[in-house]
Tab-separated table of C-alpha atoms in Angstrom:
chain	number	residue	atom	x	y	z
A	8	UNK	CA	-42.614	-65.097	-36.227
A	9	UNK	CA	-42.294	-62.556	-39.124
A	10	UNK	CA	-45.026	-60.149	-40.688
A	11	UNK	CA	-45.438	-61.818	-44.104
A	12	UNK	CA	-46.024	-60.069	-47.432
A	13	UNK	CA	-49.415	-61.926	-47.772
A	14	UNK	CA	-50.487	-60.313	-44.313
A	15	UNK	CA	-49.492	-56.996	-45.540
A	16	UNK	CA	-51.313	-57.560	-48.700
A	17	UNK	CA	-54.514	-58.847	-47.277
A	18	UNK	CA	-54.770	-55.591	-45.275
A	19	UNK	CA	-54.679	-53.451	-48.267
A	20	UNK	CA	-56.865	-55.491	-50.269
A	21	UNK	CA	-59.554	-55.230	-47.360
A	22	UNK	CA	-59.254	-51.382	-47.401
A	23	UNK	CA	-60.740	-51.341	-43.858
A	24	UNK	CA	-59.048	-52.301	-40.340
A	25	UNK	CA	-61.437	-54.613	-38.250
A	26	UNK	CA	-61.592	-53.042	-34.705
A	27	UNK	CA	-63.120	-54.923	-31.597
A	28	UNK	CA	-63.760	-52.668	-28.539
A	29	UNK	CA	-64.346	-54.275	-25.074
A	30	UNK	CA	-66.282	-53.324	-22.017
A	31	UNK	CA	-68.811	-55.030	-19.725
A	32	UNK	CA	-72.311	-55.756	-20.083
A	33	UNK	CA	-74.816	-55.062	-17.547
A	34	UNK	CA	-73.988	-57.990	-15.389
A	35	UNK	CA	-70.469	-56.700	-15.494
A	36	UNK	CA	-68.910	-59.610	-17.710
A	37	UNK	CA	-66.372	-58.634	-20.343
A	38	UNK	CA	-67.827	-58.520	-23.740
A	39	UNK	CA	-67.320	-56.949	-27.247
A	40	UNK	CA	-69.285	-53.797	-26.945
A	41	UNK	CA	-68.281	-52.705	-30.578
A	42	UNK	CA	-67.074	-54.281	-33.731
A	43	UNK	CA	-66.634	-52.105	-36.489
A	44	UNK	CA	-64.639	-51.768	-39.683
A	45	UNK	CA	-63.073	-48.432	-39.718
A	46	UNK	CA	-62.187	-47.299	-43.621
A	47	UNK	CA	-58.928	-46.173	-44.719
A	48	UNK	CA	-59.274	-42.639	-46.216
A	49	UNK	CA	-56.866	-42.068	-49.348
A	50	UNK	CA	-55.112	-38.890	-48.505
A	51	UNK	CA	-52.519	-38.774	-51.127
A	52	UNK	CA	-51.441	-41.384	-53.712
A	53	UNK	CA	-50.062	-44.485	-51.898
A	54	UNK	CA	-51.095	-42.860	-48.643
A	55	UNK	CA	-54.201	-43.810	-46.623
A	56	UNK	CA	-55.253	-43.359	-43.072
A	57	UNK	CA	-58.044	-44.129	-40.749
A	58	UNK	CA	-58.750	-43.593	-37.047
A	59	UNK	CA	-60.154	-46.616	-35.469
A	60	UNK	CA	-60.257	-45.477	-32.016
A	61	UNK	CA	-59.344	-42.375	-29.783
A	62	UNK	CA	-59.437	-41.751	-26.223
A	63	UNK	CA	-61.300	-38.598	-24.768
A	64	UNK	CA	-59.139	-38.138	-21.337
A	65	UNK	CA	-55.769	-38.511	-20.053
A	66	UNK	CA	-55.144	-40.593	-18.573
A	67	UNK	CA	-58.007	-42.792	-19.662
A	68	UNK	CA	-60.643	-43.798	-17.263
A	69	UNK	CA	-60.266	-46.721	-14.597
A	70	UNK	CA	-61.279	-49.927	-15.689
A	71	UNK	CA	-64.552	-51.348	-14.742
A	72	UNK	CA	-64.231	-53.943	-11.566
A	73	UNK	CA	-62.548	-57.332	-12.566
A	74	UNK	CA	-63.307	-61.125	-11.471
A	75	UNK	CA	-60.150	-62.654	-13.010
A	76	UNK	CA	-56.890	-62.068	-11.087
A	77	UNK	CA	-55.335	-58.614	-11.437
A	78	UNK	CA	-51.870	-58.630	-13.432
A	79	UNK	CA	-50.019	-55.461	-12.372
A	80	UNK	CA	-48.209	-54.169	-15.362
A	81	UNK	CA	-46.536	-51.538	-13.223
A	82	UNK	CA	-47.442	-48.613	-15.386
A	83	UNK	CA	-48.444	-45.549	-13.967
A	84	UNK	CA	-51.717	-43.851	-15.175
A	85	UNK	CA	-50.975	-41.892	-18.393
A	86	UNK	CA	-47.695	-43.416	-18.997
A	87	UNK	CA	-47.263	-45.921	-22.019
A	88	UNK	CA	-45.674	-48.939	-22.715
A	89	UNK	CA	-45.201	-50.398	-26.133
A	90	UNK	CA	-44.746	-54.359	-26.370
A	91	UNK	CA	-44.318	-57.065	-28.871
A	92	UNK	CA	-46.098	-60.251	-28.038
A	93	UNK	CA	-45.702	-63.603	-29.455
A	94	UNK	CA	-48.172	-66.445	-28.656
A	95	UNK	CA	-47.063	-69.955	-29.921
A	96	UNK	CA	-49.658	-72.137	-31.823
A	97	UNK	CA	-52.645	-73.269	-29.473
A	98	UNK	CA	-50.987	-71.896	-26.609
A	99	UNK	CA	-53.200	-69.818	-23.838
A	100	UNK	CA	-53.091	-67.634	-21.276
A	101	UNK	CA	-54.973	-67.628	-18.015
A	102	UNK	CA	-58.192	-65.365	-17.569
A	103	UNK	CA	-56.726	-61.749	-16.116
A	104	UNK	CA	-57.071	-57.960	-16.027
A	105	UNK	CA	-54.979	-55.213	-16.181
A	106	UNK	CA	-55.063	-51.476	-15.007
A	107	UNK	CA	-54.252	-50.473	-18.375
A	108	UNK	CA	-56.083	-49.450	-21.725
A	109	UNK	CA	-54.395	-51.810	-24.385
A	110	UNK	CA	-54.307	-50.921	-28.346
A	111	UNK	CA	-53.603	-54.193	-29.682
A	112	UNK	CA	-52.825	-55.110	-33.616
A	113	UNK	CA	-52.263	-58.664	-34.845
A	114	UNK	CA	-49.366	-58.332	-36.797
A	115	UNK	CA	-49.310	-62.016	-38.099
A	116	UNK	CA	-51.158	-65.315	-37.465
A	117	UNK	CA	-54.370	-65.547	-35.759
A	118	UNK	CA	-55.476	-65.490	-32.074
A	119	UNK	CA	-58.802	-65.909	-29.850
A	120	UNK	CA	-59.405	-63.430	-27.547
A	121	UNK	CA	-61.200	-64.898	-24.732
A	122	UNK	CA	-63.905	-63.052	-22.857
A	123	UNK	CA	-66.872	-63.806	-20.583
A	124	UNK	CA	-69.210	-63.471	-23.625
A	125	UNK	CA	-66.652	-66.213	-25.862
A	126	UNK	CA	-63.867	-66.505	-27.998
A	127	UNK	CA	-63.393	-63.946	-30.750
A	128	UNK	CA	-60.922	-64.776	-33.584
A	129	UNK	CA	-58.867	-62.073	-34.690
A	130	UNK	CA	-56.644	-62.031	-37.940
A	131	UNK	CA	-53.667	-60.360	-39.275
A	132	UNK	CA	-54.480	-56.650	-39.524
A	133	UNK	CA	-57.233	-56.802	-37.048
A	134	UNK	CA	-57.281	-54.606	-33.783
A	135	UNK	CA	-58.584	-54.835	-30.043
A	136	UNK	CA	-59.262	-52.149	-27.691
A	137	UNK	CA	-58.917	-53.770	-24.003
A	138	UNK	CA	-60.361	-51.544	-21.504
A	139	UNK	CA	-58.592	-53.398	-18.609
A	140	UNK	CA	-61.638	-56.185	-18.661
A	141	UNK	CA	-61.295	-59.679	-17.670
A	142	UNK	CA	-59.726	-61.319	-20.929
A	143	UNK	CA	-57.595	-64.459	-21.753
A	144	UNK	CA	-55.522	-65.071	-25.461
A	145	UNK	CA	-55.288	-68.504	-27.218
A	146	UNK	CA	-53.077	-68.658	-29.985
A	147	UNK	CA	-54.045	-69.953	-33.261
A	148	UNK	CA	-52.811	-72.956	-35.229
A	149	UNK	CA	-49.805	-71.140	-36.568
A	150	UNK	CA	-49.272	-68.757	-33.282
A	151	UNK	CA	-49.641	-65.017	-33.322
A	152	UNK	CA	-47.697	-61.874	-33.099
A	153	UNK	CA	-49.338	-58.581	-31.595
A	154	UNK	CA	-48.202	-55.115	-31.379
A	155	UNK	CA	-49.634	-53.923	-27.956
A	156	UNK	CA	-49.377	-50.257	-26.887
A	157	UNK	CA	-50.524	-50.393	-22.930
A	158	UNK	CA	-51.772	-46.783	-21.115
A	159	UNK	CA	-51.658	-46.693	-17.855
A	160	UNK	CA	-55.212	-46.238	-15.948
A	161	UNK	CA	-56.030	-45.512	-12.208
A	162	UNK	CA	-57.713	-48.686	-10.398
A	163	UNK	CA	-60.876	-48.512	-10.036
A	164	UNK	CA	-62.363	-46.684	-6.933
A	165	UNK	CA	-62.384	-48.961	-3.869
A	166	UNK	CA	-60.090	-51.566	-5.531
């Protein structure tokens, strides 16, 4: 699955980057805690930049306690792994969580991010910050390609 010219053109036309930030609600259920359209600031002709998310500590803090199975990514706190992930059309992963802070961008296609509060459709150019919460993925009708940067976090206290 390749990033198409149309995907890139759609992102440029929007002038913003849609970013979902996950967390947990007062009942400990995974949810979207923030959805924002980060504006891209024009810094020079043909050059724009935006900052949709930044950490305040290194390594990032421990994830909240999860209910779904833990998938051990084998990434020590503060270390980084950059991955490309492909989901086939209508494919699904099981609900899970990780000891990582994941910064993911949809490169092409579409995908549903499934949290305890429901499914959230992401399209090419959308981003999500997964703070180690319970989640699953469901590929859209044409599948999806994601760029994912995973930053290792310590496990929650008592885990």
